[in-house]
């Protein structure tokens, strides 16, 4: 390709730009926020919340940016494995076996991959806001965007356009403006509240890098019975702590309430509340609904156009899938471009969407099935939901007692395996045996 344009220079846009740098002479990233110093712009206010990068995301980051993890640890980030990663369900800690996770804030991770992307000779950044598509027959031939500080839109031609504009992407409207159907939009209202605060980190937790706590089947998945939250040891000797709650139980910006809730949580949260000084305000975020745009289901779609990141799917963040999903979409884009099917730019990139759907659908199914356990989440229910729920509960219970089930469960939680591995006859029989002997 001569030129590829990526709209949106946040996490998914950077990953896509990195992949495209192997295939296009000129890769242009158009982003309205000033992200050159520290990525904290208004385009993605959720950046300030604690972001966990799952083990698969960690692996993919290192694949596309070799040495980036070492670079981050030299800058103060931590890498946790074994007992440094604590995963609690219903207050019980289960071993995290061979999971490796990064302890760093989202702006820190994003800065690192932004620096690496900026260092690629054929990638350049333009400060500006995408405003629409330029069409030529049955394909996209470029974008219209408004450069920062100007009022009039300008045009940039390209062989491929990537929508990385996040969950508020206006791509569906732009397609409709040109007479193309918008991809069907799936929604599930979850009404989740998030609150993050930063604490000074000392020696209070022996070696812990990540601790995560969630309600499970024994508390009926009720946050009111088991406080959901997580903490991560991050750069500059700090703890980032997040608490979550649904509907009427959403956390507020009140620091005293935040500390009270931490003290109701698992051991690491209690210890940090009792022994560390609070360094920041409590930053809240209201996540109203999970969304998925089903690009594969459109009857007609133009060539020369793909979408990545939250613009495709933005799921309940409590499962920590978003960044990892973006790395896997980047991987799908790379394999699509390698396959040669992309050579005909007038042909819609269905092969890319089909590859990426494997991950998107897995993340959607896992998160929405779990969300349906909340009484205020009223559907839509997937086919076979009662069976899925029953199996999910049984496997979650068995994973505390069996290292083998735990390893399989963690592989799925960390997106290293497709959830279908948990429905193999071997895993289900073993699960039944363990739970019956309980
Ligand atoms: C509260 C919360 C907590 C989360 N926690 C986790 C977690 O622990 N782990 C995890 O993996 N994921 C987590 N996520 C999900 C994660 O934040 C997203 O999946 C991730 O930000 C997606 O990246 P993105 O680049 O697709 O979109 P975004 O990060 O939203 O970025 C979109 C970018 O597009 C730009 N843009 C918008 N409009 C235009 C335009 N017209 N033209 C050009 N650019 C435009 C914006 O300025 C922005 O920079 C969390 C999300 C939330 C809301």
Short mmCIF file of C-alpha atoms and ligand atoms in Angstrom, two decimals:
data_model
loop_
_atom_site.label_atom_id
_atom_site.label_comp_id
_atom_site.label_asym_id
_atom_site.label_seq_id
_atom_site.Cartn_x
_atom_site.Cartn_y
_atom_site.Cartn_z
CA UNK A 1 0.00 0.00 0.00
CA UNK A 2 1.11 3.55 -0.56
CA UNK A 3 -0.77 5.05 2.33
CA UNK A 4 -2.88 3.82 5.24
CA UNK A 5 -4.74 6.20 7.53
CA UNK A 6 -5.61 5.39 11.13
CA UNK A 7 -8.29 7.55 12.73
CA UNK A 8 -7.63 7.63 16.48
CA UNK A 9 -4.16 7.47 18.07
CA UNK A 10 -5.02 5.79 21.34
CA UNK A 11 -4.16 2.19 22.24
CA UNK A 12 -5.90 0.35 19.37
CA UNK A 13 -4.84 3.00 16.83
CA UNK A 14 -1.20 2.68 17.87
CA UNK A 15 -1.33 -1.11 17.60
CA UNK A 16 -2.90 -0.85 14.13
CA UNK A 17 -0.29 1.73 13.02
CA UNK A 18 2.48 -0.61 14.14
CA UNK A 19 1.02 -3.47 12.05
CA UNK A 20 0.46 -1.21 9.02
CA UNK A 21 4.05 0.02 9.15
CA UNK A 22 4.99 -3.43 7.75
CA UNK A 23 2.64 -3.03 4.78
CA UNK A 24 2.36 0.63 3.75
CA UNK A 25 4.94 3.21 2.63
CA UNK A 26 3.20 5.93 4.60
CA UNK A 27 1.08 5.38 7.73
CA UNK A 28 -0.77 8.44 9.02
CA UNK A 29 -2.41 8.56 12.44
CA UNK A 30 -5.01 11.31 12.88
CA UNK A 31 -5.80 12.12 16.52
CA UNK A 32 -7.44 15.24 18.02
CA UNK A 33 -5.95 14.94 21.53
CA UNK A 34 -2.46 16.20 22.30
CA UNK A 35 -0.92 12.94 23.34
CA UNK A 36 2.71 13.78 22.81
CA UNK A 37 3.54 14.52 26.45
CA UNK A 38 1.29 12.22 28.47
CA UNK A 39 -1.78 10.49 27.01
CA UNK A 40 -4.43 12.06 29.20
CA UNK A 41 -6.59 13.92 26.68
CA UNK A 42 -10.40 14.20 26.81
CA UNK A 43 -10.89 11.73 23.90
CA UNK A 44 -10.50 8.79 26.28
CA UNK A 45 -11.18 9.98 29.86
CA UNK A 46 -11.19 6.36 31.10
CA UNK A 47 -7.39 6.31 30.68
CA UNK A 48 -7.05 7.41 34.31
CA UNK A 49 -8.81 4.29 35.61
CA UNK A 50 -6.78 1.25 36.59
CA UNK A 51 -6.06 -0.81 33.45
CA UNK A 52 -4.92 -4.41 33.76
CA UNK A 53 -3.19 -5.91 30.76
CA UNK A 54 -4.05 -9.61 30.56
CA UNK A 55 -1.32 -12.20 29.96
CA UNK A 56 -2.19 -12.47 26.24
CA UNK A 57 -2.00 -8.69 25.84
CA UNK A 58 1.39 -8.70 27.53
CA UNK A 59 2.57 -11.36 25.05
CA UNK A 60 1.22 -9.50 22.00
CA UNK A 61 2.75 -6.18 23.09
CA UNK A 62 6.14 -7.83 23.27
CA UNK A 63 5.55 -9.49 19.91
CA UNK A 64 4.84 -6.22 18.10
CA UNK A 65 7.27 -4.09 20.12
CA UNK A 66 10.14 -6.41 21.14
CA UNK A 67 11.86 -5.20 24.29
CA UNK A 68 9.04 -2.83 25.28
CA UNK A 69 8.34 -4.63 28.57
CA UNK A 70 12.02 -4.34 29.60
CA UNK A 71 11.89 -0.66 28.62
CA UNK A 72 8.87 -0.18 30.86
CA UNK A 73 10.35 -2.05 33.81
CA UNK A 74 13.50 0.09 33.51
CA UNK A 75 11.18 3.09 33.75
CA UNK A 76 9.62 1.81 36.98
CA UNK A 77 6.88 -0.62 35.89
CA UNK A 78 6.75 -4.08 37.46
CA UNK A 79 6.13 -7.54 36.07
CA UNK A 80 4.35 -9.98 38.35
CA UNK A 81 4.07 -13.73 38.06
CA UNK A 82 3.26 -16.67 40.38
CA UNK A 83 2.28 -15.48 43.85
CA UNK A 84 2.78 -11.81 42.84
CA UNK A 85 -0.53 -12.04 40.95
CA UNK A 86 -3.41 -12.69 43.36
CA UNK A 87 -6.82 -13.56 42.03
CA UNK A 88 -9.63 -13.73 44.61
CA UNK A 89 -13.12 -15.06 43.99
CA UNK A 90 -15.62 -14.79 46.85
CA UNK A 91 -12.73 -13.80 49.11
CA UNK A 92 -10.70 -16.98 48.40
CA UNK A 93 -7.32 -16.55 46.76
CA UNK A 94 -6.55 -18.91 43.92
CA UNK A 95 -3.09 -19.48 42.49
CA UNK A 96 -2.33 -17.71 39.22
CA UNK A 97 0.12 -20.39 38.04
CA UNK A 98 2.01 -19.25 34.95
CA UNK A 99 0.27 -15.90 34.44
CA UNK A 100 2.56 -12.92 33.85
CA UNK A 101 1.12 -9.42 34.25
CA UNK A 102 2.45 -5.91 33.96
CA UNK A 103 2.13 -3.45 36.83
CA UNK A 104 1.92 -0.03 35.13
CA UNK A 105 -0.65 2.69 34.63
CA UNK A 106 -2.50 2.93 31.31
CA UNK A 107 -0.89 6.33 30.41
CA UNK A 108 2.53 4.80 31.12
CA UNK A 109 1.90 1.75 28.87
CA UNK A 110 0.38 3.92 26.16
CA UNK A 111 3.29 6.39 26.28
CA UNK A 112 5.73 3.52 25.82
CA UNK A 113 4.01 2.14 22.74
CA UNK A 114 3.41 5.60 21.38
CA UNK A 115 7.14 6.38 21.63
CA UNK A 116 7.94 3.15 19.81
CA UNK A 117 5.32 3.86 17.11
CA UNK A 118 6.62 7.41 16.66
CA UNK A 119 10.06 5.92 16.16
CA UNK A 120 8.91 3.97 13.08
CA UNK A 121 10.28 5.71 9.99
CA UNK A 122 7.08 5.41 7.92
CA UNK A 123 4.54 6.39 10.62
CA UNK A 124 3.56 10.03 11.17
CA UNK A 125 0.99 11.69 13.41
CA UNK A 126 -1.37 14.51 12.45
CA UNK A 127 -3.24 16.54 15.07
CA UNK A 128 -6.79 16.65 13.77
CA UNK A 129 -10.28 15.17 13.95
CA UNK A 130 -11.66 12.77 11.36
CA UNK A 131 -14.90 14.04 9.88
CA UNK A 132 -15.92 11.59 7.19
CA UNK A 133 -14.97 9.14 4.48
CA UNK A 134 -13.98 9.82 0.89
CA UNK A 135 -15.60 7.20 -1.34
CA UNK A 136 -14.74 6.07 -4.84
CA UNK A 137 -17.25 3.58 -6.25
CA UNK A 138 -17.51 0.64 -3.88
CA UNK A 139 -14.44 1.48 -1.83
CA UNK A 140 -13.13 4.01 0.66
CA UNK A 141 -10.45 6.17 -0.93
CA UNK A 142 -9.51 8.39 1.98
CA UNK A 143 -10.72 10.52 4.87
CA UNK A 144 -11.84 14.06 5.52
CA UNK A 145 -10.41 15.59 8.68
CA UNK A 146 -10.13 18.99 10.35
CA UNK A 147 -6.53 19.81 11.32
CA UNK A 148 -6.11 21.06 14.92
CA UNK A 149 -6.62 24.82 15.20
CA UNK A 150 -8.40 25.08 11.83
CA UNK A 151 -12.04 25.10 10.83
CA UNK A 152 -12.06 23.78 7.31
CA UNK A 153 -11.78 20.08 6.56
CA UNK A 154 -9.06 18.73 4.35
CA UNK A 155 -8.77 15.43 2.47
CA UNK A 156 -6.20 12.66 2.76
CA UNK A 157 -6.26 9.86 0.19
CA UNK A 158 -5.38 6.35 1.28
CA UNK A 159 -5.51 2.68 0.29
CA UNK A 160 -6.82 1.60 3.67
CA UNK A 161 -8.66 3.48 6.44
CA UNK A 162 -8.70 2.12 9.99
CA UNK A 163 -11.39 3.28 12.41
CA UNK A 164 -9.77 3.39 15.87
CA UNK A 165 -12.02 6.16 17.21
CA UNK A 166 -13.15 4.25 20.28
CA UNK A 167 -16.66 3.48 21.45
CA UNK A 168 -18.06 6.84 20.29
CA UNK A 169 -16.86 6.30 16.73
CA UNK A 170 -19.18 7.88 14.16
CA UNK A 171 -18.25 5.40 11.45
CA UNK A 172 -21.80 3.98 11.24
CA UNK A 173 -23.21 7.46 10.53
CA UNK A 174 -20.50 8.17 7.97
CA UNK A 175 -21.31 4.90 6.16
CA UNK A 176 -25.01 5.76 6.11
CA UNK A 177 -24.24 9.23 4.72
CA UNK A 178 -22.79 7.46 1.68
CA UNK A 179 -25.70 5.02 1.35
CA UNK A 180 -24.04 2.04 3.03
CA UNK A 181 -25.82 0.12 5.81
CA UNK A 182 -24.57 0.62 9.37
CA UNK A 183 -23.31 -2.56 11.05
CA UNK A 184 -25.87 -3.98 13.52
CA UNK A 185 -25.21 -2.80 17.07
CA UNK A 186 -25.57 -5.18 20.04
CA UNK A 187 -26.00 -3.56 23.44
CA UNK A 188 -26.23 -4.75 27.00
CA UNK A 189 -26.93 -2.27 29.78
CA UNK A 190 -24.67 -3.00 32.77
CA UNK A 191 -24.77 0.31 34.69
CA UNK A 192 -21.28 -0.12 36.13
CA UNK A 193 -19.52 2.45 38.33
CA UNK A 194 -15.72 2.57 38.52
CA UNK A 195 -13.56 4.56 40.92
CA UNK A 196 -9.77 4.73 40.89
CA UNK A 197 -7.35 6.31 43.37
CA UNK A 198 -3.58 6.31 43.75
CA UNK A 199 -1.64 5.52 46.96
CA UNK A 200 2.02 5.73 47.96
CA UNK A 201 3.55 2.23 47.79
CA UNK A 202 5.91 0.92 50.47
CA UNK A 203 6.68 -2.58 51.74
CA UNK A 204 3.17 -3.30 53.04
CA UNK A 205 2.40 -6.11 50.56
CA UNK A 206 5.18 -8.61 50.25
CA UNK A 207 5.91 -8.91 46.51
CA UNK A 208 2.33 -8.40 45.27
CA UNK A 209 2.09 -6.76 41.84
CA UNK A 210 -1.57 -7.35 41.01
CA UNK A 211 -4.45 -8.34 43.28
CA UNK A 212 -7.93 -8.75 41.88
CA UNK A 213 -11.11 -9.59 43.75
CA UNK A 214 -14.52 -10.43 42.33
CA UNK A 215 -17.74 -11.89 43.68
CA UNK A 216 -18.43 -15.41 42.41
CA UNK A 217 -21.12 -18.08 42.64
CA UNK A 218 -20.93 -18.41 46.44
CA UNK A 219 -21.99 -14.77 46.89
CA UNK A 220 -24.44 -14.94 43.99
CA UNK A 221 -22.04 -12.58 42.14
CA UNK A 222 -23.33 -9.77 44.34
CA UNK A 223 -20.92 -6.84 44.80
CA UNK A 224 -22.86 -5.94 47.93
CA UNK A 225 -21.73 -9.23 49.51
CA UNK A 226 -18.17 -9.31 48.15
CA UNK A 227 -16.51 -5.99 47.32
CA UNK A 228 -15.12 -6.07 43.75
CA UNK A 229 -11.83 -4.27 43.33
CA UNK A 230 -8.24 -4.53 42.24
CA UNK A 231 -4.89 -3.00 42.87
CA UNK A 232 -1.72 -2.81 40.82
CA UNK A 233 1.80 -1.82 41.80
CA UNK A 234 2.70 0.80 39.19
CA UNK A 235 5.59 3.09 38.24
CA UNK A 236 6.85 5.75 40.70
CA UNK A 237 6.25 3.51 43.75
CA UNK A 238 2.51 3.84 43.68
CA UNK A 239 -0.52 1.61 44.06
CA UNK A 240 -3.43 2.19 41.72
CA UNK A 241 -6.63 0.94 43.32
CA UNK A 242 -9.96 0.50 41.58
CA UNK A 243 -13.33 -0.30 43.13
CA UNK A 244 -16.44 -1.17 41.19
CA UNK A 245 -20.15 -1.47 41.80
CA UNK A 246 -23.39 -1.71 39.87
CA UNK A 247 -26.55 0.39 39.77
CA UNK A 248 -27.29 1.74 43.30
CA UNK A 249 -23.95 0.41 44.60
CA UNK A 250 -21.71 2.54 42.33
CA UNK A 251 -18.71 4.08 44.15
CA UNK A 252 -18.59 7.88 44.51
CA UNK A 253 -15.75 10.44 44.54
CA UNK A 254 -15.80 10.59 48.34
CA UNK A 255 -12.33 9.48 49.57
CA UNK A 256 -13.68 8.38 52.96
CA UNK A 257 -16.22 6.13 51.30
CA UNK A 258 -13.47 4.80 49.04
CA UNK A 259 -11.34 3.87 52.08
CA UNK A 260 -14.33 2.32 53.87
CA UNK A 261 -15.05 0.15 50.85
CA UNK A 262 -11.41 -0.90 50.55
CA UNK A 263 -11.52 -2.00 54.19
CA UNK A 264 -14.52 -4.21 53.39
CA UNK A 265 -12.48 -5.88 50.62
CA UNK A 266 -9.81 -8.59 50.53
CA UNK A 267 -6.58 -8.50 52.51
CA UNK A 268 -4.37 -6.49 50.07
CA UNK A 269 -7.03 -3.77 49.71
CA UNK A 270 -7.43 -3.55 53.50
CA UNK A 271 -3.68 -3.32 54.05
CA UNK A 272 -3.23 -0.53 51.51
CA UNK A 273 -6.17 1.41 52.98
CA UNK A 274 -4.70 1.08 56.47
CA UNK A 275 -1.04 1.79 55.77
CA UNK A 276 -0.62 3.93 52.63
CA UNK A 277 -1.25 7.60 52.04
CA UNK A 278 -3.75 8.61 49.40
CA UNK A 279 -2.02 10.65 46.67
CA UNK A 280 -4.90 11.54 44.37
CA UNK A 281 -8.55 12.42 44.14
CA UNK A 282 -10.96 9.57 43.54
CA UNK A 283 -11.66 9.50 39.81
CA UNK A 284 -14.98 7.95 38.79
CA UNK A 285 -16.34 6.61 35.51
CA UNK A 286 -19.86 5.47 34.67
CA UNK A 287 -19.87 2.66 32.12
CA UNK A 288 -23.47 2.40 31.01
CA UNK A 289 -23.50 -0.40 28.48
CA UNK A 290 -21.41 -2.95 26.61
CA UNK A 291 -21.55 -2.51 22.83
CA UNK A 292 -20.54 -4.59 19.84
CA UNK A 293 -20.77 -3.54 16.19
CA UNK A 294 -21.18 -6.64 14.04
CA UNK A 295 -19.30 -5.63 10.89
CA UNK A 296 -19.41 -9.23 9.62
CA UNK A 297 -23.21 -9.10 9.58
CA UNK A 298 -23.53 -6.18 7.15
CA UNK A 299 -25.05 -7.10 3.81
CA UNK A 300 -22.85 -4.55 2.00
CA UNK A 301 -19.57 -3.01 3.12
CA UNK A 302 -17.05 -0.89 1.20
CA UNK A 303 -13.51 -2.02 0.44
CA UNK A 304 -10.49 -0.27 1.96
CA UNK A 305 -11.97 0.03 5.44
CA UNK A 306 -11.49 -1.83 8.75
CA UNK A 307 -12.21 -1.07 12.41
CA UNK A 308 -10.30 -1.98 15.57
CA UNK A 309 -10.55 -1.55 19.33
CA UNK A 310 -13.57 -0.17 21.13
CA UNK A 311 -15.11 1.05 17.90
CA UNK A 312 -15.83 -2.65 17.24
CA UNK A 313 -16.52 -3.84 20.78
CA UNK A 314 -16.43 -2.16 24.14
CA UNK A 315 -17.29 -4.63 26.88
CA UNK A 316 -17.71 -4.34 30.64
CA UNK A 317 -14.19 -3.32 31.75
CA UNK A 318 -14.38 -5.32 34.95
CA UNK A 319 -12.98 -8.33 33.01
CA UNK A 320 -9.99 -6.28 31.77
CA UNK A 321 -10.31 -7.41 28.14
CA UNK A 322 -10.25 -4.15 26.10
CA UNK A 323 -6.51 -3.59 25.63
CA UNK A 324 -5.82 -7.27 25.05
CA UNK A 325 -8.64 -7.41 22.52
CA UNK A 326 -7.04 -4.48 20.67
CA UNK A 327 -3.72 -6.37 20.51
CA UNK A 328 -5.52 -9.44 19.14
CA UNK A 329 -7.32 -7.34 16.53
CA UNK A 330 -3.89 -6.00 15.53
CA UNK A 331 -2.77 -9.59 15.20
CA UNK A 332 -5.85 -10.35 13.02
CA UNK A 333 -5.04 -7.33 10.86
CA UNK A 334 -1.45 -8.55 10.43
CA UNK A 335 -2.57 -12.04 9.40
CA UNK A 336 -5.21 -10.60 7.04
CA UNK A 337 -2.63 -8.34 5.37
CA UNK A 338 -0.13 -11.20 5.13
CA UNK A 339 -2.75 -13.48 3.57
CA UNK A 340 -2.84 -11.42 0.38
CA UNK A 341 -6.68 -11.19 0.35
CA UNK A 342 -6.22 -7.50 1.08
CA UNK A 343 -4.53 -6.90 -2.29
CA UNK A 344 -7.88 -6.08 -3.91
CA UNK A 345 -8.81 -2.86 -2.14
CA UNK A 346 -12.28 -2.73 -3.67
CA UNK A 347 -13.18 -6.00 -1.92
CA UNK A 348 -14.55 -5.53 1.60
CA UNK A 349 -12.18 -6.73 4.33
CA UNK A 350 -14.54 -9.50 5.44
CA UNK A 351 -11.60 -11.81 5.94
CA UNK A 352 -10.16 -9.41 8.54
CA UNK A 353 -13.47 -9.10 10.39
CA UNK A 354 -13.92 -12.90 10.32
CA UNK A 355 -10.49 -13.40 11.93
CA UNK A 356 -11.03 -10.65 14.52
CA UNK A 357 -14.54 -11.95 15.32
CA UNK A 358 -13.04 -15.06 16.91
CA UNK A 359 -11.65 -12.86 19.71
CA UNK A 360 -14.39 -10.23 19.76
CA UNK A 361 -17.16 -12.80 20.05
CA UNK A 362 -15.30 -14.73 22.75
CA UNK A 363 -14.82 -11.55 24.81
CA UNK A 364 -18.44 -10.51 24.27
CA UNK A 365 -19.82 -13.90 25.22
CA UNK A 366 -17.64 -14.25 28.31
CA UNK A 367 -18.43 -10.79 29.66
CA UNK A 368 -22.14 -10.63 28.82
CA UNK A 369 -22.82 -14.15 30.15
CA UNK A 370 -21.15 -13.17 33.44
CA UNK A 371 -23.00 -9.81 33.54
CA UNK A 372 -26.35 -11.56 33.28
CA UNK A 373 -25.75 -12.91 36.80
CA UNK A 374 -26.48 -9.36 38.07
CA UNK A 375 -30.18 -8.93 38.91
CA UNK A 376 -30.36 -5.47 37.27
CA UNK A 377 -29.01 -6.81 33.94
CA UNK A 378 -32.05 -7.96 32.05
CA UNK A 379 -30.71 -9.35 28.80
CA UNK A 380 -30.61 -10.03 25.98
CA UNK A 381 -30.00 -13.64 26.98
CA UNK A 382 -27.89 -15.80 24.64
CA UNK A 383 -29.16 -19.17 23.49
CA UNK A 384 -28.56 -21.86 26.13
CA UNK A 385 -27.94 -19.29 28.89
CA UNK A 386 -29.06 -21.49 31.86
CA UNK A 387 -26.61 -24.21 30.79
CA UNK A 388 -23.80 -21.68 30.23
CA UNK A 389 -24.41 -20.18 33.64
CA UNK A 390 -24.53 -23.57 35.35
CA UNK A 391 -21.27 -24.67 33.71
CA UNK A 392 -19.62 -21.31 34.46
CA UNK A 393 -20.54 -21.54 38.17
CA UNK A 394 -19.35 -25.14 38.41
CA UNK A 395 -16.00 -24.42 36.74
CA UNK A 396 -15.41 -21.29 38.84
CA UNK A 397 -16.01 -23.33 42.02
CA UNK A 398 -13.79 -26.21 40.88
CA UNK A 399 -10.98 -23.85 39.87
CA UNK A 400 -10.31 -23.00 43.53
CA UNK A 401 -9.68 -26.67 44.32
CA UNK A 402 -8.02 -28.09 41.23
CA UNK A 403 -4.77 -26.72 39.76
CA UNK A 404 -5.68 -28.25 36.39
CA UNK A 405 -9.10 -26.57 36.20
CA UNK A 406 -7.53 -23.41 37.54
CA UNK A 407 -4.93 -23.39 34.75
CA UNK A 408 -7.62 -23.90 32.08
CA UNK A 409 -9.81 -21.21 33.67
CA UNK A 410 -6.94 -18.70 33.88
CA UNK A 411 -5.99 -19.35 30.26
CA UNK A 412 -9.51 -18.30 29.28
CA UNK A 413 -9.65 -15.32 31.67
CA UNK A 414 -6.32 -14.12 30.22
CA UNK A 415 -7.50 -14.71 26.63
CA UNK A 416 -4.77 -17.25 25.89
CA UNK A 417 -7.43 -19.83 25.08
CA UNK A 418 -10.90 -19.68 23.60
CA UNK A 419 -13.68 -20.20 26.19
CA UNK A 420 -14.75 -23.34 24.34
CA UNK A 421 -11.79 -25.21 25.94
CA UNK A 422 -13.78 -25.10 29.19
CA UNK A 423 -16.60 -27.11 27.63
CA UNK A 424 -14.41 -30.08 26.69
CA UNK A 425 -15.70 -33.40 28.07
CA UNK A 426 -12.50 -33.82 30.09
CA UNK A 427 -12.82 -30.45 31.87
CA UNK A 428 -16.55 -30.86 32.51
CA UNK A 429 -16.15 -34.40 33.93
CA UNK A 430 -13.26 -33.33 36.14
CA UNK A 431 -15.27 -30.31 37.30
CA UNK A 432 -18.24 -32.53 38.20
CA UNK A 433 -16.00 -34.96 40.11
CA UNK A 434 -14.34 -32.17 42.11
CA UNK A 435 -17.59 -30.44 42.98
CA UNK A 436 -19.31 -33.73 43.97
CA UNK A 437 -16.45 -34.59 46.33
CA UNK A 438 -16.72 -31.19 48.00
C1 LIG B 1 -13.49 2.48 33.27
C2 LIG B 1 -12.75 1.61 32.30
C3 LIG B 1 -11.79 0.73 32.76
C4 LIG B 1 -11.13 -0.12 31.87
N1 LIG B 1 -10.24 -1.02 32.35
C5 LIG B 1 -9.60 -1.84 31.49
C6 LIG B 1 -8.64 -2.80 31.95
O1 LIG B 1 -8.39 -2.96 33.15
N2 LIG B 1 -7.99 -3.56 31.03
C7 LIG B 1 -8.25 -3.45 29.69
O2 LIG B 1 -7.64 -4.17 28.90
N3 LIG B 1 -9.17 -2.58 29.24
C8 LIG B 1 -9.85 -1.78 30.09
N4 LIG B 1 -10.77 -0.90 29.61
C9 LIG B 1 -11.05 -0.86 28.16
C10 LIG B 1 -10.02 -0.01 27.44
O3 LIG B 1 -9.92 1.26 28.03
C11 LIG B 1 -10.46 0.14 25.98
O4 LIG B 1 -10.71 -1.12 25.46
C12 LIG B 1 -9.38 0.87 25.18
O5 LIG B 1 -9.26 2.19 25.59
C13 LIG B 1 -9.74 0.83 23.69
O6 LIG B 1 -8.81 1.60 22.99
P1 LIG B 1 -9.24 2.36 21.68
O7 LIG B 1 -7.98 2.91 21.12
O8 LIG B 1 -10.07 1.48 20.84
O9 LIG B 1 -10.22 3.53 22.14
P2 LIG B 1 -9.94 4.77 23.07
O10 LIG B 1 -8.84 4.51 24.02
O11 LIG B 1 -11.26 5.18 23.60
O12 LIG B 1 -9.41 5.91 22.09
C14 LIG B 1 -10.14 6.43 21.03
C15 LIG B 1 -9.29 7.54 20.43
O13 LIG B 1 -9.95 8.02 19.25
C16 LIG B 1 -9.83 9.42 19.24
N5 LIG B 1 -10.91 9.96 18.41
C17 LIG B 1 -12.21 10.11 18.72
N6 LIG B 1 -12.89 10.67 17.70
C18 LIG B 1 -11.99 10.86 16.71
C19 LIG B 1 -12.08 11.40 15.40
N7 LIG B 1 -13.24 11.86 14.92
N8 LIG B 1 -10.96 11.45 14.65
C20 LIG B 1 -9.76 10.98 15.12
N9 LIG B 1 -9.63 10.46 16.36
C21 LIG B 1 -10.72 10.40 17.14
C22 LIG B 1 -9.92 9.84 20.71
O14 LIG B 1 -9.40 11.13 20.93
C23 LIG B 1 -9.12 8.72 21.37
O15 LIG B 1 -7.77 9.05 21.49
C24 LIG B 1 -11.43 -0.05 30.49
C25 LIG B 1 -12.39 0.85 30.03
C26 LIG B 1 -13.05 1.66 30.93
C27 LIG B 1 -14.13 2.58 30.40
#
